[in-house]
Short mmCIF file of C-alpha atoms in Angstrom, two decimals:
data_model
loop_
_atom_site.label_atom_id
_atom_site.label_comp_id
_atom_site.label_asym_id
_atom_site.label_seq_id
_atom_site.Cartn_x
_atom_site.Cartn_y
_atom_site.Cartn_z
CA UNK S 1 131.46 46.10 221.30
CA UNK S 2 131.87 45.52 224.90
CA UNK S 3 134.27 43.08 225.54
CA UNK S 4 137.43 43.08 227.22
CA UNK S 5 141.19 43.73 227.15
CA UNK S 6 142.56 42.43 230.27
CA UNK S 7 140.20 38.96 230.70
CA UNK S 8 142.08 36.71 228.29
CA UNK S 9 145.33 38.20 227.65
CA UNK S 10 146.63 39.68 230.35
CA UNK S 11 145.50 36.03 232.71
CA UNK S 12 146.51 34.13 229.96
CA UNK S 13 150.13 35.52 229.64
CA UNK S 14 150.54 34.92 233.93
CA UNK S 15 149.42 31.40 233.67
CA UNK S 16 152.09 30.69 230.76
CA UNK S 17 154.73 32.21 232.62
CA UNK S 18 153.28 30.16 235.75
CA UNK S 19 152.63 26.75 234.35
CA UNK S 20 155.01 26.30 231.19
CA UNK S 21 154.62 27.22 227.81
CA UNK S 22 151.81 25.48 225.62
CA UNK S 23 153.51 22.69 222.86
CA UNK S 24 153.52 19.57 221.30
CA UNK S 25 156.10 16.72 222.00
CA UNK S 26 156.64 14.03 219.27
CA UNK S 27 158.02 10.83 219.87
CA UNK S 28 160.35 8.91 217.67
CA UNK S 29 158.61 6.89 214.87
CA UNK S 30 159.27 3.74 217.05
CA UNK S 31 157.91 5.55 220.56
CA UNK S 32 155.08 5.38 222.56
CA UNK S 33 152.04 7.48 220.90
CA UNK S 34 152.23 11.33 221.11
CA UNK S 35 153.00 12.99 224.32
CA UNK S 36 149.88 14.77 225.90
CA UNK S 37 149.38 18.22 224.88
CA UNK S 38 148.83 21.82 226.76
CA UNK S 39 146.88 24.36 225.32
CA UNK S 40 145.72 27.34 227.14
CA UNK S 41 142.22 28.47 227.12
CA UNK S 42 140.31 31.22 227.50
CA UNK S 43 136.57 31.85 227.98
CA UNK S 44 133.02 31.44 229.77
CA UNK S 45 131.44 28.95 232.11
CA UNK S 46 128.73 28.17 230.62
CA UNK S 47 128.11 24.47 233.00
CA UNK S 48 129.00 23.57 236.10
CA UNK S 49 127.77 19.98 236.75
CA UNK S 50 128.77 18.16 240.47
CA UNK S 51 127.70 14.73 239.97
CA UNK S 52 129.92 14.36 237.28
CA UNK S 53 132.70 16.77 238.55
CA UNK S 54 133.11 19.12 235.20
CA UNK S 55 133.69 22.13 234.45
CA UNK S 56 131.84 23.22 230.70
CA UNK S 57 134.06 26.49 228.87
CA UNK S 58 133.29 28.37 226.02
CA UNK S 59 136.41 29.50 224.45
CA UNK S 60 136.70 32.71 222.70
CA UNK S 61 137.94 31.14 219.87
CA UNK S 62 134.70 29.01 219.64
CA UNK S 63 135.74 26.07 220.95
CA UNK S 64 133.57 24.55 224.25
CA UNK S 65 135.90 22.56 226.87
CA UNK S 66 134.82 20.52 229.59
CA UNK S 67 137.32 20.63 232.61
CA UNK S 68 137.13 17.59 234.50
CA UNK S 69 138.28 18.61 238.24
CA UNK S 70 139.49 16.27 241.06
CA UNK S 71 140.47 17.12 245.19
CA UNK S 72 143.74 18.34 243.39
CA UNK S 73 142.33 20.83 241.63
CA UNK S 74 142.89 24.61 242.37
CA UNK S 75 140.58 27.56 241.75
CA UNK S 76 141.27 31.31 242.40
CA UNK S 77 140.18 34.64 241.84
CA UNK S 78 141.87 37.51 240.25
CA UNK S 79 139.97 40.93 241.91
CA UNK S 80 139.27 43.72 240.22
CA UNK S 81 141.89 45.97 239.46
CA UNK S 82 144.62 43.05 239.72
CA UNK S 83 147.04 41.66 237.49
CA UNK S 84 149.57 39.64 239.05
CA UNK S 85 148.59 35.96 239.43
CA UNK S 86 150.46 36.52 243.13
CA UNK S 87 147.12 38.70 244.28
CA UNK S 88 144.76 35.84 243.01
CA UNK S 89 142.87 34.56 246.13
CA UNK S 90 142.03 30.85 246.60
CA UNK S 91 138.19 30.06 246.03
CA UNK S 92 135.92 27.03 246.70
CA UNK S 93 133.79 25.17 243.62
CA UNK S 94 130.71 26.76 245.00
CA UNK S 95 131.56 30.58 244.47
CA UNK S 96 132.33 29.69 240.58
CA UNK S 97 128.83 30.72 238.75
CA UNK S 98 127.89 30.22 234.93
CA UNK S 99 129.26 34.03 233.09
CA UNK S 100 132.22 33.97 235.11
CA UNK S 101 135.68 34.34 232.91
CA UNK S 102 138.11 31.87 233.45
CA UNK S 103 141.55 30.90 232.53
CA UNK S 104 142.90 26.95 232.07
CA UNK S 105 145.62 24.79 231.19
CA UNK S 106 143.74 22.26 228.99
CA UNK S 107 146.06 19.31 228.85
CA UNK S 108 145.52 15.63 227.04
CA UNK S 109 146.37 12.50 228.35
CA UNK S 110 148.02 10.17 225.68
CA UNK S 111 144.50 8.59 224.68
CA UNK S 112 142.99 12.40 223.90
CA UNK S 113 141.67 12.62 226.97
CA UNK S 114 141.17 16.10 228.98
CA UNK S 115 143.29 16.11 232.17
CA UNK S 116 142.03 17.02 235.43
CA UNK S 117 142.24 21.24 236.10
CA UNK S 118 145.69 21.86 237.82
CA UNK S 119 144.96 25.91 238.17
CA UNK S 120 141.69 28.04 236.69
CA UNK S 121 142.04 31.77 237.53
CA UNK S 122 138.48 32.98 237.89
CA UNK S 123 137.23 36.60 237.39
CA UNK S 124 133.17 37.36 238.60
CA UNK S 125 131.02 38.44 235.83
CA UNK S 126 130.20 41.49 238.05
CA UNK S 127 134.12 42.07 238.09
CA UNK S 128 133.88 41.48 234.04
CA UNK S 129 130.78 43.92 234.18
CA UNK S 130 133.02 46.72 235.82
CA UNK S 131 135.85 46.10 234.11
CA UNK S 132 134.47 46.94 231.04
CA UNK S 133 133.03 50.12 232.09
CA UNK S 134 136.19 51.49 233.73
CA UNK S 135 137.64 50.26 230.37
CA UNK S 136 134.91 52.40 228.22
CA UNK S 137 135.27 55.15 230.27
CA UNK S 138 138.70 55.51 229.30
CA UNK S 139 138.78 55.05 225.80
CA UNK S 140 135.73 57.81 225.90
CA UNK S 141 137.61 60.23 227.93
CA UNK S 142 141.39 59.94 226.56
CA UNK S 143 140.35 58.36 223.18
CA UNK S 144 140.68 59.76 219.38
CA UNK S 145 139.98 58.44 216.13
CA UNK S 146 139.58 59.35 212.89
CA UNK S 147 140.29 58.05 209.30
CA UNK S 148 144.08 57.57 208.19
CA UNK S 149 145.25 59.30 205.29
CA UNK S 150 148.85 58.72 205.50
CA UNK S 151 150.85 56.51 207.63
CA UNK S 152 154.71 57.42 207.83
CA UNK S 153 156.72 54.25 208.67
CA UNK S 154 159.94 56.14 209.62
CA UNK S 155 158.03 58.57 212.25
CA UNK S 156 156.14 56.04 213.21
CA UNK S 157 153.24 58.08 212.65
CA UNK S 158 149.20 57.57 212.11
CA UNK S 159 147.80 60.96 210.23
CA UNK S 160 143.82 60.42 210.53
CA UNK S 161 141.45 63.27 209.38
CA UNK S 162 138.90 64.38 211.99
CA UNK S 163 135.02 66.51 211.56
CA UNK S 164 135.44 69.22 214.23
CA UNK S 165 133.15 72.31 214.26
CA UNK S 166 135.48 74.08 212.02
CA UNK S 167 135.46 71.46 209.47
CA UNK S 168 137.67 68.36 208.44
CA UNK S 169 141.21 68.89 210.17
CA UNK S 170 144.27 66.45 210.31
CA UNK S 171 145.99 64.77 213.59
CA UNK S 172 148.86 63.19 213.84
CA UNK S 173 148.63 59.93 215.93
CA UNK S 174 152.60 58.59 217.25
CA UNK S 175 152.93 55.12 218.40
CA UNK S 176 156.27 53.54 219.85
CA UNK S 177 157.33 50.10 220.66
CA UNK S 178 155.19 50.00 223.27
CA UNK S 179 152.28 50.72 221.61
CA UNK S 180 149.58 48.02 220.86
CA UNK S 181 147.93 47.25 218.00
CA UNK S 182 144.95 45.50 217.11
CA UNK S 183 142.95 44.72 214.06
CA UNK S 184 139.06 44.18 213.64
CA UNK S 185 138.19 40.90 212.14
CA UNK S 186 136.17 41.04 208.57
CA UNK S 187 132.51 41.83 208.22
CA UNK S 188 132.51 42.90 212.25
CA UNK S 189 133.63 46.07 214.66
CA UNK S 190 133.15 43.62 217.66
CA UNK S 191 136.08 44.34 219.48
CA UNK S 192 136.56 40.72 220.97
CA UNK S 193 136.43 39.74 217.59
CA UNK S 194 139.86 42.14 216.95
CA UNK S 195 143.23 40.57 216.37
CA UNK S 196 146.80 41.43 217.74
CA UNK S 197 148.48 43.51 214.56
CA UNK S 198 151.20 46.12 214.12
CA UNK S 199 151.78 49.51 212.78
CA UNK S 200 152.77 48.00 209.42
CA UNK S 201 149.10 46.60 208.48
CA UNK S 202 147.68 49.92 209.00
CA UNK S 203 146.16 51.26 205.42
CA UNK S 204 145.49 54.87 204.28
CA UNK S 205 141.23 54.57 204.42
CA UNK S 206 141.07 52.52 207.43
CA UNK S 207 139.32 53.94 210.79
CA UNK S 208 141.15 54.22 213.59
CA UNK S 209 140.76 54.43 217.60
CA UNK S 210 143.49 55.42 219.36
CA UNK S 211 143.67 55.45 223.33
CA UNK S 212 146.38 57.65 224.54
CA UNK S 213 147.01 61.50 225.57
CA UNK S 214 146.93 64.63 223.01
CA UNK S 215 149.82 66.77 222.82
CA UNK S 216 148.68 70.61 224.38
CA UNK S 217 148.65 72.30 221.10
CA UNK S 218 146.41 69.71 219.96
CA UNK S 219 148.31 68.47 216.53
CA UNK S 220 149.44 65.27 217.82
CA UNK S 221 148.27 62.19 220.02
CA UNK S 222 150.42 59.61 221.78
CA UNK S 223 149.09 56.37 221.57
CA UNK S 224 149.41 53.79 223.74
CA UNK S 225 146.48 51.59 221.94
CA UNK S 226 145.56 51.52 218.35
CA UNK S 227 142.52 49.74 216.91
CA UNK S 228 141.41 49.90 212.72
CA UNK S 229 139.70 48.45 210.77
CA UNK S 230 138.82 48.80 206.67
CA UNK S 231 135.24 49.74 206.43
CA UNK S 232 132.92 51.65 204.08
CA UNK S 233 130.37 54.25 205.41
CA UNK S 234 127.23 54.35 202.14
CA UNK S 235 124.29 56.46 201.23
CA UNK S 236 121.62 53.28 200.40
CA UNK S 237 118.04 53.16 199.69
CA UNK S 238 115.46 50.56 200.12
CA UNK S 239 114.18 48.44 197.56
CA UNK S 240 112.92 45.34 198.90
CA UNK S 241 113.18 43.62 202.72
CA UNK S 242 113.08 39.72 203.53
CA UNK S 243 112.63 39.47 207.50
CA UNK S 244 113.34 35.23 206.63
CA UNK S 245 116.44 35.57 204.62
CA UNK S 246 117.84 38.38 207.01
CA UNK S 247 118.19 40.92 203.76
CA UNK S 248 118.29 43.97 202.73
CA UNK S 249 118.19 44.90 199.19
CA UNK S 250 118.78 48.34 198.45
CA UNK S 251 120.73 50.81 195.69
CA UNK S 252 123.08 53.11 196.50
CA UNK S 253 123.63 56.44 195.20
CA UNK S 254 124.73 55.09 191.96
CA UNK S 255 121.74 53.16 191.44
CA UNK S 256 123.94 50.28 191.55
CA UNK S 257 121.76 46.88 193.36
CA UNK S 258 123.10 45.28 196.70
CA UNK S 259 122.59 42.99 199.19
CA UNK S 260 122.94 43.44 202.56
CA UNK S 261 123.10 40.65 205.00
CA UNK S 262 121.74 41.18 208.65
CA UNK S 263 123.68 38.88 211.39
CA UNK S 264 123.23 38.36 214.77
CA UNK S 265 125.72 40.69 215.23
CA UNK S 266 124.16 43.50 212.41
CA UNK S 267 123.93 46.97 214.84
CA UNK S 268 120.10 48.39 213.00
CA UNK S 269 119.49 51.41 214.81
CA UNK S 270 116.90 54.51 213.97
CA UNK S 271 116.86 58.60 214.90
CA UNK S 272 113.26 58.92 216.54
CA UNK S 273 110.44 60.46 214.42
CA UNK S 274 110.46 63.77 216.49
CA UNK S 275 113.20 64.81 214.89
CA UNK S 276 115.56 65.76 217.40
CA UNK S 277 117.71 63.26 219.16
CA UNK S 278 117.81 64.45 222.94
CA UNK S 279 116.64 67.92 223.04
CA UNK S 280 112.54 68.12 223.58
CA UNK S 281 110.88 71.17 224.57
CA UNK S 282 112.02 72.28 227.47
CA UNK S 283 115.41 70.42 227.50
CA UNK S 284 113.64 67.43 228.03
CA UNK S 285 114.74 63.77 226.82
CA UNK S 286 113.57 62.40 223.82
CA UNK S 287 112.24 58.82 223.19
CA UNK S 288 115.38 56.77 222.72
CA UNK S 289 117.82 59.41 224.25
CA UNK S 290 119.50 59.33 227.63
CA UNK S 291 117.87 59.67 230.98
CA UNK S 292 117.86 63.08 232.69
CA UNK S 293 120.75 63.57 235.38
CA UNK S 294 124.27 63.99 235.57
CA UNK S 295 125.36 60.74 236.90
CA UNK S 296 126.69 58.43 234.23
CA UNK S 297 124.91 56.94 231.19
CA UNK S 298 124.75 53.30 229.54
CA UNK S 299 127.04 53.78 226.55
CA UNK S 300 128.03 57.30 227.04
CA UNK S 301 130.10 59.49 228.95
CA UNK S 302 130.32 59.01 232.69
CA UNK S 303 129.74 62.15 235.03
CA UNK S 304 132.75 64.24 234.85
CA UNK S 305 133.68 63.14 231.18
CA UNK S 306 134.74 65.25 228.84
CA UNK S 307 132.18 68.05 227.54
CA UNK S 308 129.32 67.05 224.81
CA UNK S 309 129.65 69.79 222.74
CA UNK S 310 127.22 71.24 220.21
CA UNK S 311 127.06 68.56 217.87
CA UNK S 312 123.36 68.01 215.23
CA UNK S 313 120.86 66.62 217.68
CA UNK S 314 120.90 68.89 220.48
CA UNK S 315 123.22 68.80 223.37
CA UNK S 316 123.18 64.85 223.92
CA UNK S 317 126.29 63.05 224.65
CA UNK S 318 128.99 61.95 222.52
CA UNK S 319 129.41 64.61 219.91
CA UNK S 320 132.76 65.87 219.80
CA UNK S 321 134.69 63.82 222.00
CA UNK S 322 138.45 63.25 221.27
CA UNK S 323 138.63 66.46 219.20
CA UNK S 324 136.07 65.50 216.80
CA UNK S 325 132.34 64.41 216.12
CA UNK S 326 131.78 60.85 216.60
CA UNK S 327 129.13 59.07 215.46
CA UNK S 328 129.36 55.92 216.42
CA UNK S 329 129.12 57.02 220.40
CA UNK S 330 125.85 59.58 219.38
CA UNK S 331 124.35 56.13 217.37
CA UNK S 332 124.72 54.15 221.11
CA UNK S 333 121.69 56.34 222.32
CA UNK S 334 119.16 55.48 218.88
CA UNK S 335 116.74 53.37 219.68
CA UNK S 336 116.41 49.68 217.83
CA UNK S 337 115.58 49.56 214.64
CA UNK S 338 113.29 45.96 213.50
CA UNK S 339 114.21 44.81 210.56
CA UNK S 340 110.78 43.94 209.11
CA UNK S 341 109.22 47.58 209.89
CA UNK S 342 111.62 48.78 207.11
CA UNK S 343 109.95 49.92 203.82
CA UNK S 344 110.79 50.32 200.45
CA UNK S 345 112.11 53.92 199.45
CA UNK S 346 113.72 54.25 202.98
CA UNK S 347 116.89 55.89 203.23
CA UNK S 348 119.53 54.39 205.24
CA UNK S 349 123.37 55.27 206.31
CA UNK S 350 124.97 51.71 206.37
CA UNK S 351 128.65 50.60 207.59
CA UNK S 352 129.90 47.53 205.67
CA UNK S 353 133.09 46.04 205.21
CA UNK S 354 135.14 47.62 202.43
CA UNK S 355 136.05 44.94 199.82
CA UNK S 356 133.68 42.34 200.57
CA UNK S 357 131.94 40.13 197.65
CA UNK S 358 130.77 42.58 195.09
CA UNK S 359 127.31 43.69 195.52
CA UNK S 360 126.77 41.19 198.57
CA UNK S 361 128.05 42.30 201.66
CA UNK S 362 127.11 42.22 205.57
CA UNK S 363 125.54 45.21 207.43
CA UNK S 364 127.27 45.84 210.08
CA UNK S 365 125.34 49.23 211.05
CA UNK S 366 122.70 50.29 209.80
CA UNK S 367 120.58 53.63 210.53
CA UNK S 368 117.45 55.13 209.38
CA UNK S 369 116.89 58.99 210.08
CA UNK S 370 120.34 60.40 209.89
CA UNK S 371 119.86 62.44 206.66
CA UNK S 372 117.96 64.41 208.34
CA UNK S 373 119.76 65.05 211.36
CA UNK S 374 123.10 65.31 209.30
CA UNK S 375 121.87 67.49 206.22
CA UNK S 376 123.61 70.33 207.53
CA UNK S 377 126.82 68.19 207.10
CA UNK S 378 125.94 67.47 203.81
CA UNK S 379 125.53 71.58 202.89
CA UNK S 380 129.13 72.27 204.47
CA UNK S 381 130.64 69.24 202.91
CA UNK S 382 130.62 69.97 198.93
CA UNK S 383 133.91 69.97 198.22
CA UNK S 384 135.56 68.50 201.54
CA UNK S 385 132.98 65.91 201.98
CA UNK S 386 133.38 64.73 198.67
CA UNK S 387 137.03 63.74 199.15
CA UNK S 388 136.66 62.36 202.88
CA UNK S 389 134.12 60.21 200.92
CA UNK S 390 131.47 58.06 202.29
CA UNK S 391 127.37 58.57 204.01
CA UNK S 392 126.00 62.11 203.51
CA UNK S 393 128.42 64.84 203.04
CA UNK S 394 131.49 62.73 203.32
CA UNK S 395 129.95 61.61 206.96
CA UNK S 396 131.78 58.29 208.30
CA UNK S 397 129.71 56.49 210.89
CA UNK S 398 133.03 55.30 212.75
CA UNK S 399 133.46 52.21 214.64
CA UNK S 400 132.04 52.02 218.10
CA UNK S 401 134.13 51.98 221.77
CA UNK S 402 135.60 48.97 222.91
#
């Protein structure tokens, strides 16, 4: 869940505006064949090959591009912090490196060729790096989320219910014309995998992140970002593993049989054996928890961020940020969890896609340990936890940061 806002939409947008919109011009039925085509694209280098004077792209849509270039072509840079395609600097071939983002024009000549670059805006990978950080940072000190359980079209408004130390409370999340939306694509909480949506596809049950500021009396949040998804937070236990097959089979608390597929992408995670997440004698770090120090920490808040709180586990970071305990940003700090060291009878805390096939669905987190460090959740959560619904005690394990 670390990819970015800016790379692709914002450069993408500027080099529209720059170098004419993308389309498709058709010729009578007695014409010439098909007019060549523009098509704007967005991605990685992933080759850069002289002797033959390309260019190789991976889009984020999948697609791979090579960019033939000529003494016509132009490259530039877009530095950190800019946006305007006006503060892009002119660079040479030999400062473009493989992990760099780019944005092209890719155009076809009338025999499906692909045209010669006219403009690639570049950004370094250390620029990406950074980018995403300052972008983390933010959602982790001015974010919120929570699951919705009522949406009011009229207001405009997002009502999510949050765990604080007091128990489950309600906020009211208010998004305006300006506010963007965006959706997280089926069986994944990648957030580069997200779509562009609106406030009208967001569903009582879905989780939300909102990026934004909180009103003072702390009952409402201005949003000027909104990403949901529909997932499904489940109690499961181990009946059988298949390392090969990438599989999990397992019953849930109903004793009802599933499958649970384990991609690439699959986030398997465990709470160490010690029993404590980041508190060992002493204060000191446990094995899988965050290095000592104040400065700021892979995945969690950066030095000055908002206070952990006194969240299960200790005083680590990423309790209750935004208002409320968040899982997702405590499950960062587990260490990995390999698939084939699972055994039957284990109990695990697994985030799936809600309405997926029956029975067979993809794991898209999945963490061993957390009964134990959430049990007192599931003692304060008999009646309350049982209509948030979902892990132990009504727990959700939330989707991660951007």
């Amino acid at each position: 869940m670390r990819s970015l806002i800016i790379s692709g939409l914002i450069i993408s947008e500027l080099l529209v505006g720059c170098l004419g919109a993308s389309g498709v011009v058709t010729l009578g039925q007695e014409s010439a064949p098909q007019a060549p085509t523009s098509v704007t694209i967005v991605g990685v280098v992933t080759d850069l090959d002289i002797e033959t004077s390309t260019i190789t792209v991976k889009s984020d849509t999948g697609e791979t591009v090579v960019f033939p270039y000529d003494d016509k072509s132009q490259f530039k840079r877009l530095p950190l912090g800019k946006t305007a395609l006006a503060d892009a600097v002119p660079v040479t071939l030999v400062e473009i490196e493989i992990g760099d983002r780019v944005t092209a024009k890719k155009r076809l000549t009338a025999d499906g060729k692909v045209s010669p670059i006219t403009l690639m805006i570049v950004m370094s990978k250390g620029d990406v790096a950074k980018k995403q950080e300052i972008e983390r940072a933010a959602w982790r000190e001015r974010g919120t989320f929570g699951k919705v359980t009522a949406v009011d079209a009229e207001k405009r408004t997002i009502t999510v219910s949050q765990r604080t130390r007091e128990g489950l409370r309600e906020l009211a999340i208010v998004t305006g014309d300006k506010t963007t939306f965006r959706r997280y694509a089926p069986d994944s909480v990648k957030f580069s995998d997200a779509k562009p949506s609106d406030f009208g596809a967001v569903r009582v049950g879905d989780q939300v992140r909102a990026l934004g500021k909180r009103s003072e009396d702390g009952t409402t949040y201005e949003a000027e970002q909104v990403v949901f998804g529909t997932f499904k937070t489940m109690a499961v236990t181990v009946v059988a593993v298949d390392a090969d097959k990438k599989e999990i089979v397992a019953k849930d608390d109903g004793g009802t049989t599933l499958t649970l597929l384990v991609t690439p992408d699959s986030n398997l995670k465990q709470v160490p054996e010690q029993g404590t997440m980041f508190g060992g004698p002493g204060g000191g770090p446990r094995p899988g928890g965050p290095p000592p120090g104040d400065g700021p920490r892979p995945g969690g808040p950066p030095a000055g961020g908002p206070p952990s709180g006194g969240g299960p586990g200790g005083g680590g970071p990423g309790r209750f940020m935004g208002g409320g305990f968040d899982p997702a940003a405590l499950i960062e700090f587990l260490p990995p969890l390999p698939l084939a060291e699972l055994k039957p009878d284990t109990k695990l805390l697994v985030l799936t896609t809600e309405g997926a096939t029956p029975n067979r669905m993809t794991a898209i987190t999945v963490v061993k340990g957390l009964d134990t460090i959430f049990a007192r959740f599931a003692r304060q959560a008999t009646g309350a936890g049982a209509a948030a619904g979902g892990g132990f005690g009504g727990l959700e394990l939330g989707i991660g940061l951007p």
